[in-house]
């Protein structure tokens, strides 16, 4: 991606976000589910309901509410959560790091597993090894992430209780963090024992998220490796006497990686979306879990803030991936 | 050609480093299973959104009251059987002509920061709760009294409008005493960051959406609770809560599927307990369309075999009911019955020209998965109705839509719902569910309105309760609502912890004790 193309992409970001914001705002107010109706106790009169509605600014027209929200957004204020009565921005910033750490670990696992499967499949092409890999990929991709989550809970949480089932941290652990990036902070400050506890909590949800992605990576990378291995440069390396393994790792893999990187980038955004269910199942305190509560409570400002955050994430990740692919592929740099 | 991207040695080194990190002993941070009798871990079914128990949506969420009652003291406490007992108030009463209330504040209670709980705290809490600007969702209850005066430990207030169940509300939603000086000093945000109550447990650590760790209050007026530490792990998914207990990661949990309850309670080391609670399943009847016909309404009520639903769908965990009162409520009258009579239902429908060949048609709305077996119950009911000449179409909606439609009086002809009434007063069950002008009611019949209206301000308690029983009889006789069953709460816990189930559905850690 050239400089002009990058600039064009960056210029498109604000209108895209405004579009997302408008659609989400209007949709949330059009679909059934009144947050005030959710909180009125027995005995409340119509006047009491009106008073509550006015207190949350929901007595205004959609246009007036939207203008007020955009005015707040312009000053960096995402609004106040109805159910949590706190600043939406602070709530999201408090939970987002947990999700990012989980997604990063899941992506890492998916890349390692997917690459390993693809290499094994490519190495044993047209032999039992490739069939076994194809079989594994088929099974892994057929089972959705939340089902993997439940399977892991049953196996590693109940039958062989070696991993914790819920949360991000052991509630009995007397440890305090200065940032919300617990794992990063524990690793950077050398608290390996705390990092181990954090990883043990993250392992099952991360694996559940990673498995379907690893299968997709394996499938695409294996196909790309087959193409790359038949290319002239790979054939030349073989002719010069390099082993099959060396050709695969050093010649075919770097070239086959480009479409896989693009795919991983796209899937990464789906991975972030997948945290909504997985974080719920594992009671993991990330933004996905908070999103479920926000929807259940019809917490309109919080839902809006979360959707907007997801939109920013998706745009940023896609932009980064495009830049990365350009960096990896010299032909695109010149384009 | 360069060497391999990762040599075999590099890969091996990386693998070993990872394995070592994962297998490292926790050292100082590692905490083994807590000493028996010191800590109890509860896998809880809802998150705690906010610490202030008097404002916002969480203040009126009955399930969250368990946590609030561990940290804060209600004005008046509720015993496991729904009766009332002293809390921060040791005495509460109206004067003879019900124009004043007198409240006596206990003198041995202290806040978690060491300050003494004073009558000024109580007055401030009541005035704040009654202020329309405070954000208290049931401000309309607290605003019925005002003009407070304090004499020693006794508070006297004027009754602006008589509210028969005022004292009962003092044991439930938003009925908590808050620390005046501390709150004014730190403000709302400071209070959320470091809440101070006067309850049996003090907040130690809170990880939103993850867990809440509480420490026993050694100076609690009711005595220090048995467990030094209480951990509420927020596990909204019922499958995960089952796994928490089964894996030993939690000691107590609740609200799990009855099938799982039956399986778990038979496992060694795990105890299962059930208690009928103050939540009921019912079908709202909206008096529109075919539901204006009393024969149709009564036939719909008479053709439901409630016992079969309890036995077959809820594995016996439920109590069939014929009024909106459960046996624990003040106005429960066992003589009011509807009965299962499909032949009688057929005869009633025939009078209105309906039969199995020419069925009466309407819609029944329900949630799916909001309460145990809600959709399945409605499916079974629709099957029973079909046999007598009622063809109902099921419409599934989310609970939020139910609230919205009910507030607008736009529910379908029939709508399944679960109604809670932890204070046990008939005004909170029959009253608000059936009084036309209430935003909670979709019944607009004049006869029921006329029967209920004078009861809101009836000062003679015996007469008031009798009045509600008459309303229940009228409702049963005219099929204005279909009460189905009282829910039973399943609780499972390890056998080394004793739990006291409460009819109001709360799972109070301060009532848990080590056993054995």
PDB file of N, CA, C and O in Angstrom, chain A residues 33-34 38-44 48 51 84-86 95 153 157 165-166 171-173 182 192-193 196-197 242 245 250-251 281 283 285 293 298, chain B residues 1 4-5 8 22 24 26 29 34 47 49-50 52 55 60 132 138-140 192 207-208 210 213 233-235 240 243-244 247 398 404 432 439-440:
ATOM      1  N   UNK A  33     -37.271  -3.078  23.686  1.00  0.00           N
ATOM      2  CA  UNK A  33     -36.458  -3.218  24.892  1.00  0.00           C
ATOM      3  C   UNK A  33     -36.159  -1.863  25.490  1.00  0.00           C
ATOM      4  O   UNK A  33     -35.217  -1.210  25.081  1.00  0.00           O
ATOM      5  N   UNK A  34     -36.985  -1.467  26.436  1.00  0.00           N
ATOM      6  CA  UNK A  34     -36.843  -0.147  27.045  1.00  0.00           C
ATOM      7  C   UNK A  34     -36.044  -0.290  28.339  1.00  0.00           C
ATOM      8  O   UNK A  34     -36.463  -1.006  29.245  1.00  0.00           O
ATOM      9  N   UNK A  38     -37.186  -1.896  32.255  1.00  0.00           N
ATOM     10  CA  UNK A  38     -36.448  -2.978  32.928  1.00  0.00           C
ATOM     11  C   UNK A  38     -36.249  -2.689  34.410  1.00  0.00           C
ATOM     12  O   UNK A  38     -36.022  -3.591  35.189  1.00  0.00           O
ATOM     13  N   UNK A  39     -36.257  -1.415  34.791  1.00  0.00           N
ATOM     14  CA  UNK A  39     -35.873  -1.120  36.165  1.00  0.00           C
ATOM     15  C   UNK A  39     -37.013  -0.607  37.045  1.00  0.00           C
ATOM     16  O   UNK A  39     -36.779  -0.228  38.182  1.00  0.00           O
ATOM     17  N   UNK A  40     -38.245  -0.589  36.506  1.00  0.00           N
ATOM     18  CA  UNK A  40     -39.317  -0.070  37.357  1.00  0.00           C
ATOM     19  C   UNK A  40     -39.848  -1.172  38.277  1.00  0.00           C
ATOM     20  O   UNK A  40     -40.213  -2.233  37.828  1.00  0.00           O
ATOM     21  N   UNK A  41     -39.833  -0.894  39.548  1.00  0.00           N
ATOM     22  CA  UNK A  41     -40.311  -1.895  40.516  1.00  0.00           C
ATOM     23  C   UNK A  41     -41.830  -1.810  40.662  1.00  0.00           C
ATOM     24  O   UNK A  41     -42.449  -0.833  40.217  1.00  0.00           O
ATOM     25  N   UNK A  42     -42.439  -2.818  41.308  1.00  0.00           N
ATOM     26  CA  UNK A  42     -43.872  -2.758  41.556  1.00  0.00           C
ATOM     27  C   UNK A  42     -44.196  -1.477  42.328  1.00  0.00           C
ATOM     28  O   UNK A  42     -43.463  -1.084  43.211  1.00  0.00           O
ATOM     29  N   UNK A  43     -45.271  -0.857  41.983  1.00  0.00           N
ATOM     30  CA  UNK A  43     -45.679   0.341  42.711  1.00  0.00           C
ATOM     31  C   UNK A  43     -45.338   1.630  42.006  1.00  0.00           C
ATOM     32  O   UNK A  43     -45.842   2.682  42.370  1.00  0.00           O
ATOM     33  N   UNK A  44     -44.479   1.562  40.997  1.00  0.00           N
ATOM     34  CA  UNK A  44     -44.106   2.784  40.294  1.00  0.00           C
ATOM     35  C   UNK A  44     -45.285   3.280  39.469  1.00  0.00           C
ATOM     36  O   UNK A  44     -45.955   2.496  38.797  1.00  0.00           O
ATOM     37  N   UNK A  48     -43.607   8.265  37.960  1.00  0.00           N
ATOM     38  CA  UNK A  48     -42.285   7.769  38.390  1.00  0.00           C
ATOM     39  C   UNK A  48     -41.479   7.308  37.179  1.00  0.00           C
ATOM     40  O   UNK A  48     -40.266   7.542  37.092  1.00  0.00           O
ATOM     41  N   UNK A  51     -40.267  10.246  35.240  1.00  0.00           N
ATOM     42  CA  UNK A  51     -39.166  10.909  35.953  1.00  0.00           C
ATOM     43  C   UNK A  51     -37.847  10.171  35.695  1.00  0.00           C
ATOM     44  O   UNK A  51     -36.817  10.781  35.405  1.00  0.00           O
ATOM     45  N   UNK A  84     -24.432   0.613  35.286  1.00  0.00           N
ATOM     46  CA  UNK A  84     -23.262   0.682  36.166  1.00  0.00           C
ATOM     47  C   UNK A  84     -23.024   2.084  36.706  1.00  0.00           C
ATOM     48  O   UNK A  84     -22.198   2.273  37.595  1.00  0.00           O
ATOM     49  N   UNK A  85     -23.723   3.073  36.143  1.00  0.00           N
ATOM     50  CA  UNK A  85     -23.652   4.459  36.568  1.00  0.00           C
ATOM     51  C   UNK A  85     -22.208   4.964  36.612  1.00  0.00           C
ATOM     52  O   UNK A  85     -21.790   5.660  37.523  1.00  0.00           O
ATOM     53  N   UNK A  86     -21.419   4.545  35.634  1.00  0.00           N
ATOM     54  CA  UNK A  86     -20.042   5.012  35.541  1.00  0.00           C
ATOM     55  C   UNK A  86     -19.748   5.438  34.117  1.00  0.00           C
ATOM     56  O   UNK A  86     -20.470   5.075  33.185  1.00  0.00           O
ATOM     57  N   UNK A  95     -11.695  -2.778  30.855  1.00  0.00           N
ATOM     58  CA  UNK A  95     -11.918  -4.174  30.457  1.00  0.00           C
ATOM     59  C   UNK A  95     -11.223  -4.567  29.160  1.00  0.00           C
ATOM     60  O   UNK A  95     -10.942  -5.729  28.933  1.00  0.00           O
ATOM     61  N   UNK A 153     -14.018 -27.204  29.569  1.00  0.00           N
ATOM     62  CA  UNK A 153     -14.467 -27.106  30.963  1.00  0.00           C
ATOM     63  C   UNK A 153     -14.743 -28.503  31.519  1.00  0.00           C
ATOM     64  O   UNK A 153     -14.333 -28.848  32.631  1.00  0.00           O
ATOM     65  N   UNK A 157     -11.606 -29.012  33.501  1.00  0.00           N
ATOM     66  CA  UNK A 157     -12.131 -28.338  34.685  1.00  0.00           C
ATOM     67  C   UNK A 157     -12.823 -29.295  35.635  1.00  0.00           C
ATOM     68  O   UNK A 157     -12.781 -29.107  36.845  1.00  0.00           O
ATOM     69  N   UNK A 165     -11.695 -22.802  35.972  1.00  0.00           N
ATOM     70  CA  UNK A 165     -12.806 -22.723  35.023  1.00  0.00           C
ATOM     71  C   UNK A 165     -13.204 -21.289  34.717  1.00  0.00           C
ATOM     72  O   UNK A 165     -13.630 -20.975  33.617  1.00  0.00           O
ATOM     73  N   UNK A 166     -13.055 -20.423  35.702  1.00  0.00           N
ATOM     74  CA  UNK A 166     -13.626 -19.095  35.497  1.00  0.00           C
ATOM     75  C   UNK A 166     -12.687 -17.989  35.951  1.00  0.00           C
ATOM     76  O   UNK A 166     -11.760 -18.212  36.733  1.00  0.00           O
ATOM     77  N   UNK A 171      -9.226 -15.486  42.871  1.00  0.00           N
ATOM     78  CA  UNK A 171      -9.725 -14.495  43.835  1.00  0.00           C
ATOM     79  C   UNK A 171      -8.943 -14.491  45.139  1.00  0.00           C
ATOM     80  O   UNK A 171      -9.005 -13.542  45.900  1.00  0.00           O
ATOM     81  N   UNK A 172      -8.227 -15.582  45.421  1.00  0.00           N
ATOM     82  CA  UNK A 172      -7.501 -15.647  46.688  1.00  0.00           C
ATOM     83  C   UNK A 172      -6.087 -15.089  46.579  1.00  0.00           C
ATOM     84  O   UNK A 172      -5.344 -15.058  47.534  1.00  0.00           O
ATOM     85  N   UNK A 173      -5.720 -14.679  45.362  1.00  0.00           N
ATOM     86  CA  UNK A 173      -4.351 -14.222  45.119  1.00  0.00           C
ATOM     87  C   UNK A 173      -4.192 -12.772  45.586  1.00  0.00           C
ATOM     88  O   UNK A 173      -4.810 -11.867  45.028  1.00  0.00           O
ATOM     89  N   UNK A 182      -2.682  -7.244  32.869  1.00  0.00           N
ATOM     90  CA  UNK A 182      -2.132  -8.046  33.966  1.00  0.00           C
ATOM     91  C   UNK A 182      -0.987  -8.945  33.495  1.00  0.00           C
ATOM     92  O   UNK A 182       0.066  -9.015  34.121  1.00  0.00           O
ATOM     93  N   UNK A 192       6.822 -14.202  37.526  1.00  0.00           N
ATOM     94  CA  UNK A 192       6.490 -15.377  36.714  1.00  0.00           C
ATOM     95  C   UNK A 192       5.406 -16.241  37.352  1.00  0.00           C
ATOM     96  O   UNK A 192       4.590 -16.854  36.657  1.00  0.00           O
ATOM     97  N   UNK A 193       5.403 -16.264  38.693  1.00  0.00           N
ATOM     98  CA  UNK A 193       4.382 -17.085  39.348  1.00  0.00           C
ATOM     99  C   UNK A 193       2.984 -16.504  39.101  1.00  0.00           C
ATOM    100  O   UNK A 193       2.020 -17.234  38.912  1.00  0.00           O
ATOM    101  N   UNK A 196       1.988 -17.210  35.610  1.00  0.00           N
ATOM    102  CA  UNK A 196       1.537 -18.594  35.456  1.00  0.00           C
ATOM    103  C   UNK A 196       0.062 -18.722  35.834  1.00  0.00           C
ATOM    104  O   UNK A 196      -0.720 -19.379  35.147  1.00  0.00           O
ATOM    105  N   UNK A 197      -0.323 -18.066  36.930  1.00  0.00           N
ATOM    106  CA  UNK A 197      -1.728 -18.100  37.347  1.00  0.00           C
ATOM    107  C   UNK A 197      -2.616 -17.474  36.263  1.00  0.00           C
ATOM    108  O   UNK A 197      -3.662 -18.011  35.904  1.00  0.00           O
ATOM    109  N   UNK A 242      19.247 -28.931  -1.437  1.00  0.00           N
ATOM    110  CA  UNK A 242      18.707 -28.671  -0.096  1.00  0.00           C
ATOM    111  C   UNK A 242      17.631 -29.699   0.240  1.00  0.00           C
ATOM    112  O   UNK A 242      16.922 -30.176  -0.650  1.00  0.00           O
ATOM    113  N   UNK A 245      12.832 -30.427   3.971  1.00  0.00           N
ATOM    114  CA  UNK A 245      12.463 -29.638   5.140  1.00  0.00           C
ATOM    115  C   UNK A 245      12.995 -28.203   5.013  1.00  0.00           C
ATOM    116  O   UNK A 245      12.290 -27.235   5.280  1.00  0.00           O
ATOM    117  N   UNK A 250      12.435 -22.569   4.515  1.00  0.00           N
ATOM    118  CA  UNK A 250      13.173 -21.355   4.143  1.00  0.00           C
ATOM    119  C   UNK A 250      12.730 -20.732   2.826  1.00  0.00           C
ATOM    120  O   UNK A 250      12.930 -19.538   2.617  1.00  0.00           O
ATOM    121  N   UNK A 251      12.176 -21.527   1.951  1.00  0.00           N
ATOM    122  CA  UNK A 251      11.783 -20.977   0.644  1.00  0.00           C
ATOM    123  C   UNK A 251      10.251 -20.855   0.537  1.00  0.00           C
ATOM    124  O   UNK A 251       9.735 -19.787   0.235  1.00  0.00           O
ATOM    125  N   UNK A 281     -18.826 -17.690  28.934  1.00  0.00           N
ATOM    126  CA  UNK A 281     -18.753 -19.076  29.410  1.00  0.00           C
ATOM    127  C   UNK A 281     -17.703 -19.205  30.513  1.00  0.00           C
ATOM    128  O   UNK A 281     -17.909 -19.879  31.516  1.00  0.00           O
ATOM    129  N   UNK A 283     -16.563 -16.756  32.374  1.00  0.00           N
ATOM    130  CA  UNK A 283     -16.658 -15.632  33.319  1.00  0.00           C
ATOM    131  C   UNK A 283     -15.383 -14.806  33.303  1.00  0.00           C
ATOM    132  O   UNK A 283     -14.874 -14.387  34.350  1.00  0.00           O
ATOM    133  N   UNK A 285     -13.273 -11.528  32.645  1.00  0.00           N
ATOM    134  CA  UNK A 285     -13.718 -10.144  32.836  1.00  0.00           C
ATOM    135  C   UNK A 285     -13.299  -9.199  31.713  1.00  0.00           C
ATOM    136  O   UNK A 285     -12.718  -8.142  31.961  1.00  0.00           O
ATOM    137  N   UNK A 293     -23.732  -8.302  29.391  1.00  0.00           N
ATOM    138  CA  UNK A 293     -24.485  -7.650  30.467  1.00  0.00           C
ATOM    139  C   UNK A 293     -25.158  -6.376  29.976  1.00  0.00           C
ATOM    140  O   UNK A 293     -26.297  -6.077  30.342  1.00  0.00           O
ATOM    141  N   UNK A 298     -30.086  -3.667  28.656  1.00  0.00           N
ATOM    142  CA  UNK A 298     -30.450  -2.601  27.703  1.00  0.00           C
ATOM    143  C   UNK A 298     -29.737  -1.299  28.080  1.00  0.00           C
ATOM    144  O   UNK A 298     -30.339  -0.226  28.103  1.00  0.00           O
TER     145      UNK A 298
ATOM    146  N   UNK B   1      21.702 -19.486   0.463  1.00  0.00           N
ATOM    147  CA  UNK B   1      20.471 -19.711   1.232  1.00  0.00           C
ATOM    148  C   UNK B   1      20.762 -19.580   2.737  1.00  0.00           C
ATOM    149  O   UNK B   1      21.765 -20.065   3.229  1.00  0.00           O
ATOM    150  N   UNK B   4      17.649 -22.349   8.557  1.00  0.00           N
ATOM    151  CA  UNK B   4      16.228 -22.415   8.871  1.00  0.00           C
ATOM    152  C   UNK B   4      15.807 -21.234   9.756  1.00  0.00           C
ATOM    153  O   UNK B   4      16.600 -20.730  10.541  1.00  0.00           O
ATOM    154  N   UNK B   5      14.537 -20.791   9.591  1.00  0.00           N
ATOM    155  CA  UNK B   5      14.026 -19.666  10.391  1.00  0.00           C
ATOM    156  C   UNK B   5      14.146 -19.996  11.881  1.00  0.00           C
ATOM    157  O   UNK B   5      14.627 -19.209  12.678  1.00  0.00           O
ATOM    158  N   UNK B   8      15.986 -26.542  15.059  1.00  0.00           N
ATOM    159  CA  UNK B   8      15.329 -27.489  15.954  1.00  0.00           C
ATOM    160  C   UNK B   8      15.694 -27.145  17.402  1.00  0.00           C
ATOM    161  O   UNK B   8      14.867 -27.196  18.304  1.00  0.00           O
ATOM    162  N   UNK B  22       5.017 -22.350  32.742  1.00  0.00           N
ATOM    163  CA  UNK B  22       3.705 -22.862  33.140  1.00  0.00           C
ATOM    164  C   UNK B  22       3.771 -23.765  34.367  1.00  0.00           C
ATOM    165  O   UNK B  22       2.809 -23.915  35.093  1.00  0.00           O
ATOM    166  N   UNK B  24       6.051 -23.445  36.847  1.00  0.00           N
ATOM    167  CA  UNK B  24       6.689 -22.816  38.000  1.00  0.00           C
ATOM    168  C   UNK B  24       5.788 -22.867  39.220  1.00  0.00           C
ATOM    169  O   UNK B  24       4.591 -22.664  39.109  1.00  0.00           O
ATOM    170  N   UNK B  26       3.986 -21.371  42.383  1.00  0.00           N
ATOM    171  CA  UNK B  26       3.486 -20.009  42.544  1.00  0.00           C
ATOM    172  C   UNK B  26       4.266 -19.211  43.581  1.00  0.00           C
ATOM    173  O   UNK B  26       4.150 -18.009  43.660  1.00  0.00           O
ATOM    174  N   UNK B  29       3.012 -15.993  45.760  1.00  0.00           N
ATOM    175  CA  UNK B  29       1.683 -15.666  45.250  1.00  0.00           C
ATOM    176  C   UNK B  29       0.770 -16.884  45.195  1.00  0.00           C
ATOM    177  O   UNK B  29      -0.439 -16.761  45.133  1.00  0.00           O
ATOM    178  N   UNK B  34      -7.908 -22.980  50.550  1.00  0.00           N
ATOM    179  CA  UNK B  34      -7.957 -22.267  51.817  1.00  0.00           C
ATOM    180  C   UNK B  34      -8.189 -23.236  52.963  1.00  0.00           C
ATOM    181  O   UNK B  34      -8.768 -24.298  52.809  1.00  0.00           O
ATOM    182  N   UNK B  47     -23.636 -10.679  38.075  1.00  0.00           N
ATOM    183  CA  UNK B  47     -22.539  -9.759  38.379  1.00  0.00           C
ATOM    184  C   UNK B  47     -23.029  -8.674  39.322  1.00  0.00           C
ATOM    185  O   UNK B  47     -24.225  -8.413  39.416  1.00  0.00           O
ATOM    186  N   UNK B  49     -23.174  -4.900  39.554  1.00  0.00           N
ATOM    187  CA  UNK B  49     -22.904  -3.730  38.720  1.00  0.00           C
ATOM    188  C   UNK B  49     -22.417  -2.523  39.522  1.00  0.00           C
ATOM    189  O   UNK B  49     -21.592  -1.757  39.048  1.00  0.00           O
ATOM    190  N   UNK B  50     -22.942  -2.365  40.740  1.00  0.00           N
ATOM    191  CA  UNK B  50     -22.660  -1.133  41.465  1.00  0.00           C
ATOM    192  C   UNK B  50     -22.771  -1.396  42.966  1.00  0.00           C
ATOM    193  O   UNK B  50     -23.548  -2.238  43.397  1.00  0.00           O
ATOM    194  N   UNK B  52     -23.563   0.987  45.367  1.00  0.00           N
ATOM    195  CA  UNK B  52     -24.609   1.739  46.052  1.00  0.00           C
ATOM    196  C   UNK B  52     -25.931   0.978  45.937  1.00  0.00           C
ATOM    197  O   UNK B  52     -26.475   0.835  44.840  1.00  0.00           O
ATOM    198  N   UNK B  55     -29.525   3.203  44.519  1.00  0.00           N
ATOM    199  CA  UNK B  55     -29.792   3.914  43.262  1.00  0.00           C
ATOM    200  C   UNK B  55     -29.477   3.027  42.054  1.00  0.00           C
ATOM    201  O   UNK B  55     -28.694   2.082  42.147  1.00  0.00           O
ATOM    202  N   UNK B  60     -32.719  -2.445  42.236  1.00  0.00           N
ATOM    203  CA  UNK B  60     -34.014  -3.135  42.224  1.00  0.00           C
ATOM    204  C   UNK B  60     -33.904  -4.538  41.618  1.00  0.00           C
ATOM    205  O   UNK B  60     -34.903  -5.143  41.253  1.00  0.00           O
ATOM    206  N   UNK B 132     -36.584  12.811  44.819  1.00  0.00           N
ATOM    207  CA  UNK B 132     -36.754  12.402  43.410  1.00  0.00           C
ATOM    208  C   UNK B 132     -35.473  12.530  42.594  1.00  0.00           C
ATOM    209  O   UNK B 132     -35.300  11.851  41.588  1.00  0.00           O
ATOM    210  N   UNK B 138     -37.327   3.321  43.757  1.00  0.00           N
ATOM    211  CA  UNK B 138     -38.591   3.251  44.506  1.00  0.00           C
ATOM    212  C   UNK B 138     -38.706   4.436  45.464  1.00  0.00           C
ATOM    213  O   UNK B 138     -39.208   4.303  46.578  1.00  0.00           O
ATOM    214  N   UNK B 139     -38.263   5.552  44.961  1.00  0.00           N
ATOM    215  CA  UNK B 139     -38.375   6.806  45.708  1.00  0.00           C
ATOM    216  C   UNK B 139     -39.799   7.044  46.175  1.00  0.00           C
ATOM    217  O   UNK B 139     -40.046   7.599  47.243  1.00  0.00           O
ATOM    218  N   UNK B 140     -40.768   6.560  45.361  1.00  0.00           N
ATOM    219  CA  UNK B 140     -42.180   6.817  45.666  1.00  0.00           C
ATOM    220  C   UNK B 140     -42.615   6.156  46.969  1.00  0.00           C
ATOM    221  O   UNK B 140     -43.601   6.554  47.567  1.00  0.00           O
ATOM    222  N   UNK B 192     -18.132   4.261  45.273  1.00  0.00           N
ATOM    223  CA  UNK B 192     -18.025   3.080  44.402  1.00  0.00           C
ATOM    224  C   UNK B 192     -16.625   2.477  44.500  1.00  0.00           C
ATOM    225  O   UNK B 192     -16.455   1.260  44.450  1.00  0.00           O
ATOM    226  N   UNK B 207     -13.121  -7.256  41.553  1.00  0.00           N
ATOM    227  CA  UNK B 207     -12.737  -7.306  40.142  1.00  0.00           C
ATOM    228  C   UNK B 207     -14.043  -7.385  39.364  1.00  0.00           C
ATOM    229  O   UNK B 207     -14.706  -8.429  39.361  1.00  0.00           O
ATOM    230  N   UNK B 208     -14.388  -6.285  38.727  1.00  0.00           N
ATOM    231  CA  UNK B 208     -15.685  -6.232  38.047  1.00  0.00           C
ATOM    232  C   UNK B 208     -15.838  -7.396  37.071  1.00  0.00           C
ATOM    233  O   UNK B 208     -14.900  -7.740  36.358  1.00  0.00           O
ATOM    234  N   UNK B 210     -15.755 -10.361  37.595  1.00  0.00           N
ATOM    235  CA  UNK B 210     -14.958 -11.545  37.930  1.00  0.00           C
ATOM    236  C   UNK B 210     -15.271 -12.038  39.346  1.00  0.00           C
ATOM    237  O   UNK B 210     -15.803 -13.127  39.516  1.00  0.00           O
ATOM    238  N   UNK B 213     -14.273 -10.113  46.811  1.00  0.00           N
ATOM    239  CA  UNK B 213     -13.757 -10.774  48.024  1.00  0.00           C
ATOM    240  C   UNK B 213     -14.123  -9.913  49.226  1.00  0.00           C
ATOM    241  O   UNK B 213     -13.864  -8.708  49.244  1.00  0.00           O
ATOM    242  N   UNK B 233     -17.771 -15.465  43.247  1.00  0.00           N
ATOM    243  CA  UNK B 233     -17.281 -15.528  41.865  1.00  0.00           C
ATOM    244  C   UNK B 233     -18.492 -15.341  40.964  1.00  0.00           C
ATOM    245  O   UNK B 233     -19.478 -16.056  41.101  1.00  0.00           O
ATOM    246  N   UNK B 234     -18.391 -14.390  40.062  1.00  0.00           N
ATOM    247  CA  UNK B 234     -19.543 -14.118  39.202  1.00  0.00           C
ATOM    248  C   UNK B 234     -19.514 -15.064  38.011  1.00  0.00           C
ATOM    249  O   UNK B 234     -18.665 -14.941  37.133  1.00  0.00           O
ATOM    250  N   UNK B 235     -20.425 -16.019  38.023  1.00  0.00           N
ATOM    251  CA  UNK B 235     -20.463 -17.038  36.970  1.00  0.00           C
ATOM    252  C   UNK B 235     -21.887 -17.077  36.409  1.00  0.00           C
ATOM    253  O   UNK B 235     -22.726 -17.865  36.847  1.00  0.00           O
ATOM    254  N   UNK B 240     -21.367 -23.462  33.693  1.00  0.00           N
ATOM    255  CA  UNK B 240     -20.082 -23.173  34.340  1.00  0.00           C
ATOM    256  C   UNK B 240     -20.216 -23.233  35.860  1.00  0.00           C
ATOM    257  O   UNK B 240     -19.278 -23.647  36.552  1.00  0.00           O
ATOM    258  N   UNK B 243     -19.945 -26.753  36.842  1.00  0.00           N
ATOM    259  CA  UNK B 243     -18.547 -27.179  36.755  1.00  0.00           C
ATOM    260  C   UNK B 243     -17.732 -26.643  37.928  1.00  0.00           C
ATOM    261  O   UNK B 243     -16.833 -27.315  38.432  1.00  0.00           O
ATOM    262  N   UNK B 244     -18.053 -25.431  38.374  1.00  0.00           N
ATOM    263  CA  UNK B 244     -17.325 -24.829  39.508  1.00  0.00           C
ATOM    264  C   UNK B 244     -17.466 -25.710  40.757  1.00  0.00           C
ATOM    265  O   UNK B 244     -16.501 -25.954  41.465  1.00  0.00           O
ATOM    266  N   UNK B 247     -15.812 -29.283  40.202  1.00  0.00           N
ATOM    267  CA  UNK B 247     -14.346 -29.293  40.183  1.00  0.00           C
ATOM    268  C   UNK B 247     -13.764 -28.895  41.531  1.00  0.00           C
ATOM    269  O   UNK B 247     -12.558 -28.959  41.731  1.00  0.00           O
ATOM    270  N   UNK B 398     -37.941 -11.373  24.201  1.00  0.00           N
ATOM    271  CA  UNK B 398     -36.977 -11.173  25.272  1.00  0.00           C
ATOM    272  C   UNK B 398     -37.676 -10.506  26.442  1.00  0.00           C
ATOM    273  O   UNK B 398     -38.679  -9.816  26.277  1.00  0.00           O
ATOM    274  N   UNK B 404     -41.477  -3.744  28.365  1.00  0.00           N
ATOM    275  CA  UNK B 404     -41.895  -2.592  27.571  1.00  0.00           C
ATOM    276  C   UNK B 404     -43.373  -2.709  27.190  1.00  0.00           C
ATOM    277  O   UNK B 404     -44.146  -1.768  27.338  1.00  0.00           O
ATOM    278  N   UNK B 432     -50.156  -4.841  42.462  1.00  0.00           N
ATOM    279  CA  UNK B 432     -49.535  -4.213  41.294  1.00  0.00           C
ATOM    280  C   UNK B 432     -49.715  -5.032  40.016  1.00  0.00           C
ATOM    281  O   UNK B 432     -49.678  -4.478  38.919  1.00  0.00           O
ATOM    282  N   UNK B 439     -48.493   0.415  35.955  1.00  0.00           N
ATOM    283  CA  UNK B 439     -47.788   0.080  34.708  1.00  0.00           C
ATOM    284  C   UNK B 439     -47.406  -1.402  34.625  1.00  0.00           C
ATOM    285  O   UNK B 439     -46.935  -1.862  33.595  1.00  0.00           O
ATOM    286  N   UNK B 440     -47.602  -2.110  35.724  1.00  0.00           N
ATOM    287  CA  UNK B 440     -47.265  -3.540  35.724  1.00  0.00           C
ATOM    288  C   UNK B 440     -48.456  -4.404  35.355  1.00  0.00           C
ATOM    289  O   UNK B 440     -48.321  -5.606  35.167  1.00  0.00           O
TER     290      UNK B 440
END
